[in-house]
Amino acid sequence: MTSSRLALAATTFLLTVGLSGTGTAAHADDPNDPPGTEPSASAPVEVDPADPDLKIPDGATLAQAKVLDIKSVVEDQSGDERREDTNTNVTFALQAEVLFGKDSAKLGAEAKSRIAGIAEEVSNQNATRVRVFGFTDDLGSSAHGDVLSRKRANAVHDVLTQTLNDADITYEVRGYGEQYPIADNSTEAGRKKNRRVEVSFPRTEA
């Protein structure tokens, strides 16, 4: 996976302090994130709920503060491939059109080359746990999307295992169908982004 094919899109750092009780809650967790991708860092400072400078609605109380991982998002110009790096994980997302034919789980020639690049990064990070998640848009039945996304995730998993040939790596392979969209399904451009396979694994601590 060469960095020259990718262009920096965004880097973000977020600190959240939630409110509970009768006040309005401020949530930083993204409900569109698949299970297992929750932020792991804890808040670096204590917040005094009695501080007079805090503007808290009457009856509200402070929820536990936490810090989301720093996230760097790099995407190629076509949008076919995206890499996300946080403090703890690396995630590659490949659009289905790059990997498969329409409504198919059979990998094309270019797909295997791209997956081999991801396998190289898994090896570089010395990862021993890899998640492979498949997703579709919301066209067609939900049941069909679940089956297709799982078949596509399995196909990517098969290439990863053959390329890495490492018995110490544990894989989690799931098909989520139309769940967890990352774009608007009302447009073809959005649906294209949602048809994807994501490969994620822990990054090596610096």
PDB file of C-alpha atoms in Angstrom:
ATOM      1  CA  MET A   1       0.000   0.000   0.000  1.00  0.00           C
ATOM      2  CA  THR A   2       1.898   3.049  -1.222  1.00  0.00           C
ATOM      3  CA  SER A   3       1.324   6.405   0.393  1.00  0.00           C
ATOM      4  CA  SER A   4       1.776   8.166  -2.975  1.00  0.00           C
ATOM      5  CA  ARG A   5      -1.661   6.896  -4.021  1.00  0.00           C
ATOM      6  CA  LEU A   6      -3.296   8.581  -1.094  1.00  0.00           C
ATOM      7  CA  ALA A   7      -4.078  12.197  -0.212  1.00  0.00           C
ATOM      8  CA  LEU A   8      -4.498  13.483   3.344  1.00  0.00           C
ATOM      9  CA  ALA A   9      -8.142  14.218   4.066  1.00  0.00           C
ATOM     10  CA  ALA A  10      -8.501  15.060   7.751  1.00  0.00           C
ATOM     11  CA  THR A  11      -7.039  14.730  11.231  1.00  0.00           C
ATOM     12  CA  THR A  12      -9.195  15.323  14.303  1.00  0.00           C
ATOM     13  CA  PHE A  13      -8.850  15.364  18.081  1.00  0.00           C
ATOM     14  CA  LEU A  14     -11.966  15.448  20.241  1.00  0.00           C
ATOM     15  CA  LEU A  15     -12.631  15.939  23.961  1.00  0.00           C
ATOM     16  CA  THR A  16     -16.162  15.384  25.176  1.00  0.00           C
ATOM     17  CA  VAL A  17     -17.874  16.173  28.445  1.00  0.00           C
ATOM     18  CA  GLY A  18     -21.381  14.668  28.524  1.00  0.00           C
ATOM     19  CA  LEU A  19     -24.349  15.893  30.493  1.00  0.00           C
ATOM     20  CA  SER A  20     -26.936  13.626  32.072  1.00  0.00           C
ATOM     21  CA  GLY A  21     -30.079  14.196  34.126  1.00  0.00           C
ATOM     22  CA  THR A  22     -32.610  16.681  32.799  1.00  0.00           C
ATOM     23  CA  GLY A  23     -30.039  18.571  30.753  1.00  0.00           C
ATOM     24  CA  THR A  24     -29.125  17.790  27.153  1.00  0.00           C
ATOM     25  CA  ALA A  25     -26.524  15.053  26.747  1.00  0.00           C
ATOM     26  CA  ALA A  26     -23.507  15.598  24.525  1.00  0.00           C
ATOM     27  CA  HIS A  27     -22.498  12.325  22.886  1.00  0.00           C
ATOM     28  CA  ALA A  28     -19.228  11.723  21.051  1.00  0.00           C
ATOM     29  CA  ASP A  29     -19.820   8.027  20.326  1.00  0.00           C
ATOM     30  CA  ASP A  30     -20.756   7.554  16.678  1.00  0.00           C
ATOM     31  CA  PRO A  31     -23.784   5.206  16.454  1.00  0.00           C
ATOM     32  CA  ASN A  32     -22.619   4.273  12.948  1.00  0.00           C
ATOM     33  CA  ASP A  33     -19.390   2.672  14.192  1.00  0.00           C
ATOM     34  CA  PRO A  34     -19.420  -1.145  14.088  1.00  0.00           C
ATOM     35  CA  PRO A  35     -18.994  -3.016  17.381  1.00  0.00           C
ATOM     36  CA  GLY A  36     -15.397  -3.317  18.514  1.00  0.00           C
ATOM     37  CA  THR A  37     -14.351   0.119  17.242  1.00  0.00           C
ATOM     38  CA  GLU A  38     -15.219   2.144  20.332  1.00  0.00           C
ATOM     39  CA  PRO A  39     -12.738   4.799  21.557  1.00  0.00           C
ATOM     40  CA  SER A  40     -10.405   3.507  24.234  1.00  0.00           C
ATOM     41  CA  ALA A  41      -8.662   6.562  25.704  1.00  0.00           C
ATOM     42  CA  SER A  42      -9.736   8.087  29.017  1.00  0.00           C
ATOM     43  CA  ALA A  43      -9.945  11.761  29.865  1.00  0.00           C
ATOM     44  CA  PRO A  44      -6.553  13.252  30.852  1.00  0.00           C
ATOM     45  CA  VAL A  45      -7.921  15.793  33.347  1.00  0.00           C
ATOM     46  CA  GLU A  46     -10.493  15.871  36.110  1.00  0.00           C
ATOM     47  CA  VAL A  47     -13.477  18.184  35.659  1.00  0.00           C
ATOM     48  CA  ASP A  48     -14.924  19.744  38.806  1.00  0.00           C
ATOM     49  CA  PRO A  49     -18.743  19.624  38.552  1.00  0.00           C
ATOM     50  CA  ALA A  50     -18.957  22.416  41.145  1.00  0.00           C
ATOM     51  CA  ASP A  51     -16.798  24.803  39.093  1.00  0.00           C
ATOM     52  CA  PRO A  52     -18.778  28.102  38.797  1.00  0.00           C
ATOM     53  CA  ASP A  53     -17.482  28.588  35.263  1.00  0.00           C
ATOM     54  CA  LEU A  54     -19.365  25.505  34.045  1.00  0.00           C
ATOM     55  CA  LYS A  55     -22.688  26.402  32.452  1.00  0.00           C
ATOM     56  CA  ILE A  56     -24.814  23.366  33.293  1.00  0.00           C
ATOM     57  CA  PRO A  57     -28.613  23.398  32.937  1.00  0.00           C
ATOM     58  CA  ASP A  58     -30.546  23.186  36.209  1.00  0.00           C
ATOM     59  CA  GLY A  59     -30.827  19.595  37.380  1.00  0.00           C
ATOM     60  CA  ALA A  60     -28.196  18.254  34.979  1.00  0.00           C
ATOM     61  CA  THR A  61     -25.059  16.447  36.088  1.00  0.00           C
ATOM     62  CA  LEU A  62     -21.747  15.756  34.392  1.00  0.00           C
ATOM     63  CA  ALA A  63     -21.243  12.390  32.746  1.00  0.00           C
ATOM     64  CA  GLN A  64     -17.787  10.858  32.701  1.00  0.00           C
ATOM     65  CA  ALA A  65     -15.485  12.730  30.324  1.00  0.00           C
ATOM     66  CA  LYS A  66     -13.408  10.856  27.782  1.00  0.00           C
ATOM     67  CA  VAL A  67     -11.102  11.539  24.854  1.00  0.00           C
ATOM     68  CA  LEU A  68     -11.662  10.020  21.470  1.00  0.00           C
ATOM     69  CA  ASP A  69      -8.639   8.679  19.658  1.00  0.00           C
ATOM     70  CA  ILE A  70      -6.752  11.040  17.377  1.00  0.00           C
ATOM     71  CA  LYS A  71      -7.846  10.007  13.893  1.00  0.00           C
ATOM     72  CA  SER A  72      -5.966  10.540  10.635  1.00  0.00           C
ATOM     73  CA  VAL A  73      -7.989   9.818   7.483  1.00  0.00           C
ATOM     74  CA  VAL A  74      -6.220   9.315   4.160  1.00  0.00           C
ATOM     75  CA  GLU A  75      -8.166   8.670   0.969  1.00  0.00           C
ATOM     76  CA  ASP A  76      -7.093   8.234  -2.617  1.00  0.00           C
ATOM     77  CA  GLN A  77      -8.372  10.790  -5.124  1.00  0.00           C
ATOM     78  CA  SER A  78     -10.965   8.422  -6.600  1.00  0.00           C
ATOM     79  CA  GLY A  79     -12.363   7.607  -3.159  1.00  0.00           C
ATOM     80  CA  ASP A  80     -11.978   3.888  -3.875  1.00  0.00           C
ATOM     81  CA  GLU A  81      -9.689   3.330  -0.911  1.00  0.00           C
ATOM     82  CA  ARG A  82      -9.457   4.937   2.513  1.00  0.00           C
ATOM     83  CA  ARG A  83      -7.081   4.459   5.440  1.00  0.00           C
ATOM     84  CA  GLU A  84      -7.875   5.570   8.979  1.00  0.00           C
ATOM     85  CA  ASP A  85      -5.231   5.640  11.720  1.00  0.00           C
ATOM     86  CA  THR A  86      -6.036   6.206  15.383  1.00  0.00           C
ATOM     87  CA  ASN A  87      -3.871   5.879  18.470  1.00  0.00           C
ATOM     88  CA  THR A  88      -4.744   2.203  18.669  1.00  0.00           C
ATOM     89  CA  ASN A  89      -5.978   0.915  15.294  1.00  0.00           C
ATOM     90  CA  VAL A  90      -5.475   0.951  11.537  1.00  0.00           C
ATOM     91  CA  THR A  91      -8.503   0.549   9.259  1.00  0.00           C
ATOM     92  CA  PHE A  92      -8.518   0.121   5.495  1.00  0.00           C
ATOM     93  CA  ALA A  93     -11.807   0.518   3.622  1.00  0.00           C
ATOM     94  CA  LEU A  94     -12.079  -0.651   0.008  1.00  0.00           C
ATOM     95  CA  GLN A  95     -15.144   0.077  -2.079  1.00  0.00           C
ATOM     96  CA  ALA A  96     -16.873  -3.019  -3.384  1.00  0.00           C
ATOM     97  CA  GLU A  97     -16.567  -1.929  -7.021  1.00  0.00           C
ATOM     98  CA  VAL A  98     -12.786  -2.090  -6.703  1.00  0.00           C
ATOM     99  CA  LEU A  99     -12.925  -5.648  -5.369  1.00  0.00           C
ATOM    100  CA  PHE A 100     -15.967  -7.320  -6.927  1.00  0.00           C
ATOM    101  CA  GLY A 101     -18.321  -7.337  -9.869  1.00  0.00           C
ATOM    102  CA  LYS A 102     -21.914  -6.172  -9.403  1.00  0.00           C
ATOM    103  CA  ASP A 103     -23.765  -8.313  -6.848  1.00  0.00           C
ATOM    104  CA  SER A 104     -20.779 -10.686  -6.757  1.00  0.00           C
ATOM    105  CA  ALA A 105     -18.355 -11.950  -4.118  1.00  0.00           C
ATOM    106  CA  LYS A 106     -15.714 -13.038  -6.649  1.00  0.00           C
ATOM    107  CA  LEU A 107     -12.528 -10.993  -6.383  1.00  0.00           C
ATOM    108  CA  GLY A 108     -10.998  -9.380  -9.442  1.00  0.00           C
ATOM    109  CA  ALA A 109      -7.287  -9.241 -10.322  1.00  0.00           C
ATOM    110  CA  GLU A 110      -6.726  -5.698  -9.027  1.00  0.00           C
ATOM    111  CA  ALA A 111      -8.488  -6.583  -5.777  1.00  0.00           C
ATOM    112  CA  LYS A 112      -5.914  -9.195  -4.817  1.00  0.00           C
ATOM    113  CA  SER A 113      -3.124  -6.686  -5.367  1.00  0.00           C
ATOM    114  CA  ARG A 114      -4.790  -4.155  -3.059  1.00  0.00           C
ATOM    115  CA  ILE A 115      -5.478  -6.777  -0.396  1.00  0.00           C
ATOM    116  CA  ALA A 116      -1.838  -7.871  -0.605  1.00  0.00           C
ATOM    117  CA  GLY A 117      -0.882  -4.277   0.228  1.00  0.00           C
ATOM    118  CA  ILE A 118      -3.105  -4.382   3.311  1.00  0.00           C
ATOM    119  CA  ALA A 119      -1.566  -7.727   4.296  1.00  0.00           C
ATOM    120  CA  GLU A 120       1.862  -6.097   4.129  1.00  0.00           C
ATOM    121  CA  GLU A 121       0.718  -3.434   6.586  1.00  0.00           C
ATOM    122  CA  VAL A 122      -0.744  -6.097   8.911  1.00  0.00           C
ATOM    123  CA  SER A 123       2.684  -7.725   8.877  1.00  0.00           C
ATOM    124  CA  ASN A 124       4.466  -4.412   9.453  1.00  0.00           C
ATOM    125  CA  GLN A 125       2.298  -3.755  12.526  1.00  0.00           C
ATOM    126  CA  ASN A 126       2.883  -7.310  13.839  1.00  0.00           C
ATOM    127  CA  ALA A 127      -0.879  -7.593  14.283  1.00  0.00           C
ATOM    128  CA  THR A 128      -2.236 -10.823  15.728  1.00  0.00           C
ATOM    129  CA  ARG A 129      -5.928  -9.869  15.535  1.00  0.00           C
ATOM    130  CA  VAL A 130      -7.592  -8.739  12.303  1.00  0.00           C
ATOM    131  CA  ARG A 131     -11.223  -7.780  11.701  1.00  0.00           C
ATOM    132  CA  VAL A 132     -12.741  -8.103   8.227  1.00  0.00           C
ATOM    133  CA  PHE A 133     -16.195  -6.506   7.965  1.00  0.00           C
ATOM    134  CA  GLY A 134     -18.393  -6.366   4.856  1.00  0.00           C
ATOM    135  CA  PHE A 135     -21.090  -3.750   4.189  1.00  0.00           C
ATOM    136  CA  THR A 136     -23.648  -2.997   1.453  1.00  0.00           C
ATOM    137  CA  ASP A 137     -26.007  -0.167   0.544  1.00  0.00           C
ATOM    138  CA  ASP A 138     -29.719  -0.340   1.371  1.00  0.00           C
ATOM    139  CA  LEU A 139     -30.933  -1.419  -2.074  1.00  0.00           C
ATOM    140  CA  GLY A 140     -32.552  -4.839  -2.238  1.00  0.00           C
ATOM    141  CA  SER A 141     -33.591  -6.877   0.769  1.00  0.00           C
ATOM    142  CA  SER A 142     -31.777  -6.638   4.073  1.00  0.00           C
ATOM    143  CA  ALA A 143     -31.327 -10.420   4.122  1.00  0.00           C
ATOM    144  CA  HIS A 144     -29.620 -10.380   0.726  1.00  0.00           C
ATOM    145  CA  GLY A 145     -27.286  -7.589   1.853  1.00  0.00           C
ATOM    146  CA  ASP A 146     -26.349  -9.544   4.974  1.00  0.00           C
ATOM    147  CA  VAL A 147     -25.437 -12.634   2.943  1.00  0.00           C
ATOM    148  CA  LEU A 148     -23.562 -10.724   0.224  1.00  0.00           C
ATOM    149  CA  SER A 149     -21.561  -8.628   2.692  1.00  0.00           C
ATOM    150  CA  ARG A 150     -20.528 -11.766   4.601  1.00  0.00           C
ATOM    151  CA  LYS A 151     -19.471 -13.544   1.401  1.00  0.00           C
ATOM    152  CA  ARG A 152     -17.381 -10.532   0.392  1.00  0.00           C
ATOM    153  CA  ALA A 153     -15.770 -10.332   3.819  1.00  0.00           C
ATOM    154  CA  ASN A 154     -14.965 -14.048   3.584  1.00  0.00           C
ATOM    155  CA  ALA A 155     -13.373 -13.558   0.159  1.00  0.00           C
ATOM    156  CA  VAL A 156     -11.090 -10.798   1.468  1.00  0.00           C
ATOM    157  CA  HIS A 157     -10.297 -12.897   4.542  1.00  0.00           C
ATOM    158  CA  ASP A 158      -9.268 -15.837   2.338  1.00  0.00           C
ATOM    159  CA  VAL A 159      -6.743 -13.703   0.435  1.00  0.00           C
ATOM    160  CA  LEU A 160      -5.364 -12.229   3.654  1.00  0.00           C
ATOM    161  CA  THR A 161      -4.814 -15.656   5.198  1.00  0.00           C
ATOM    162  CA  GLN A 162      -3.155 -16.986   2.047  1.00  0.00           C
ATOM    163  CA  THR A 163      -0.909 -13.943   1.745  1.00  0.00           C
ATOM    164  CA  LEU A 164       0.081 -13.691   5.403  1.00  0.00           C
ATOM    165  CA  ASN A 165       0.250 -17.449   6.080  1.00  0.00           C
ATOM    166  CA  ASP A 166       0.495 -16.785   9.812  1.00  0.00           C
ATOM    167  CA  ALA A 167      -1.196 -19.206  12.198  1.00  0.00           C
ATOM    168  CA  ASP A 168      -0.809 -16.728  15.087  1.00  0.00           C
ATOM    169  CA  ILE A 169      -3.311 -14.275  13.572  1.00  0.00           C
ATOM    170  CA  THR A 170      -6.920 -14.487  14.784  1.00  0.00           C
ATOM    171  CA  TYR A 171      -9.565 -13.218  12.360  1.00  0.00           C
ATOM    172  CA  GLU A 172     -13.029 -11.861  13.068  1.00  0.00           C
ATOM    173  CA  VAL A 173     -15.124 -11.931   9.883  1.00  0.00           C
ATOM    174  CA  ARG A 174     -18.619 -10.440   9.744  1.00  0.00           C
ATOM    175  CA  GLY A 175     -21.171  -9.242   7.224  1.00  0.00           C
ATOM    176  CA  TYR A 176     -23.200  -6.258   8.393  1.00  0.00           C
ATOM    177  CA  GLY A 177     -25.223  -5.678   5.233  1.00  0.00           C
ATOM    178  CA  GLU A 178     -26.777  -2.233   5.159  1.00  0.00           C
ATOM    179  CA  GLN A 179     -25.970  -1.495   8.824  1.00  0.00           C
ATOM    180  CA  TYR A 180     -23.448   1.238   9.714  1.00  0.00           C
ATOM    181  CA  PRO A 181     -23.562   3.381   6.543  1.00  0.00           C
ATOM    182  CA  ILE A 182     -20.828   5.990   6.191  1.00  0.00           C
ATOM    183  CA  ALA A 183     -22.672   8.037   3.550  1.00  0.00           C
ATOM    184  CA  ASP A 184     -26.189   8.936   2.426  1.00  0.00           C
ATOM    185  CA  ASN A 185     -27.947   6.001   0.764  1.00  0.00           C
ATOM    186  CA  SER A 186     -30.306   8.352  -1.084  1.00  0.00           C
ATOM    187  CA  THR A 187     -27.636   9.064  -3.739  1.00  0.00           C
ATOM    188  CA  GLU A 188     -25.572   6.683  -5.887  1.00  0.00           C
ATOM    189  CA  ALA A 189     -22.374   8.413  -4.732  1.00  0.00           C
ATOM    190  CA  GLY A 190     -23.336   7.680  -1.131  1.00  0.00           C
ATOM    191  CA  ARG A 191     -24.382   4.114  -1.848  1.00  0.00           C
ATOM    192  CA  LYS A 192     -21.040   3.516  -3.570  1.00  0.00           C
ATOM    193  CA  LYS A 193     -19.201   4.526  -0.384  1.00  0.00           C
ATOM    194  CA  ASN A 194     -21.399   2.248   1.706  1.00  0.00           C
ATOM    195  CA  ARG A 195     -20.642  -0.798  -0.470  1.00  0.00           C
ATOM    196  CA  ARG A 196     -17.294  -1.645   1.071  1.00  0.00           C
ATOM    197  CA  VAL A 197     -15.100  -4.097   2.952  1.00  0.00           C
ATOM    198  CA  GLU A 198     -13.126  -2.841   5.952  1.00  0.00           C
ATOM    199  CA  VAL A 199      -9.997  -4.479   7.339  1.00  0.00           C
ATOM    200  CA  SER A 200      -8.862  -3.261  10.779  1.00  0.00           C
ATOM    201  CA  PHE A 201      -6.148  -4.280  13.216  1.00  0.00           C
ATOM    202  CA  PRO A 202      -4.249  -2.864  16.209  1.00  0.00           C
ATOM    203  CA  ARG A 203      -1.340  -0.585  15.386  1.00  0.00           C
ATOM    204  CA  THR A 204       2.090  -0.974  16.904  1.00  0.00           C
ATOM    205  CA  GLU A 205       2.645   1.360  19.842  1.00  0.00           C
ATOM    206  CA  ALA A 206       5.334   3.945  19.193  1.00  0.00           C
TER     207      ALA A 206
END
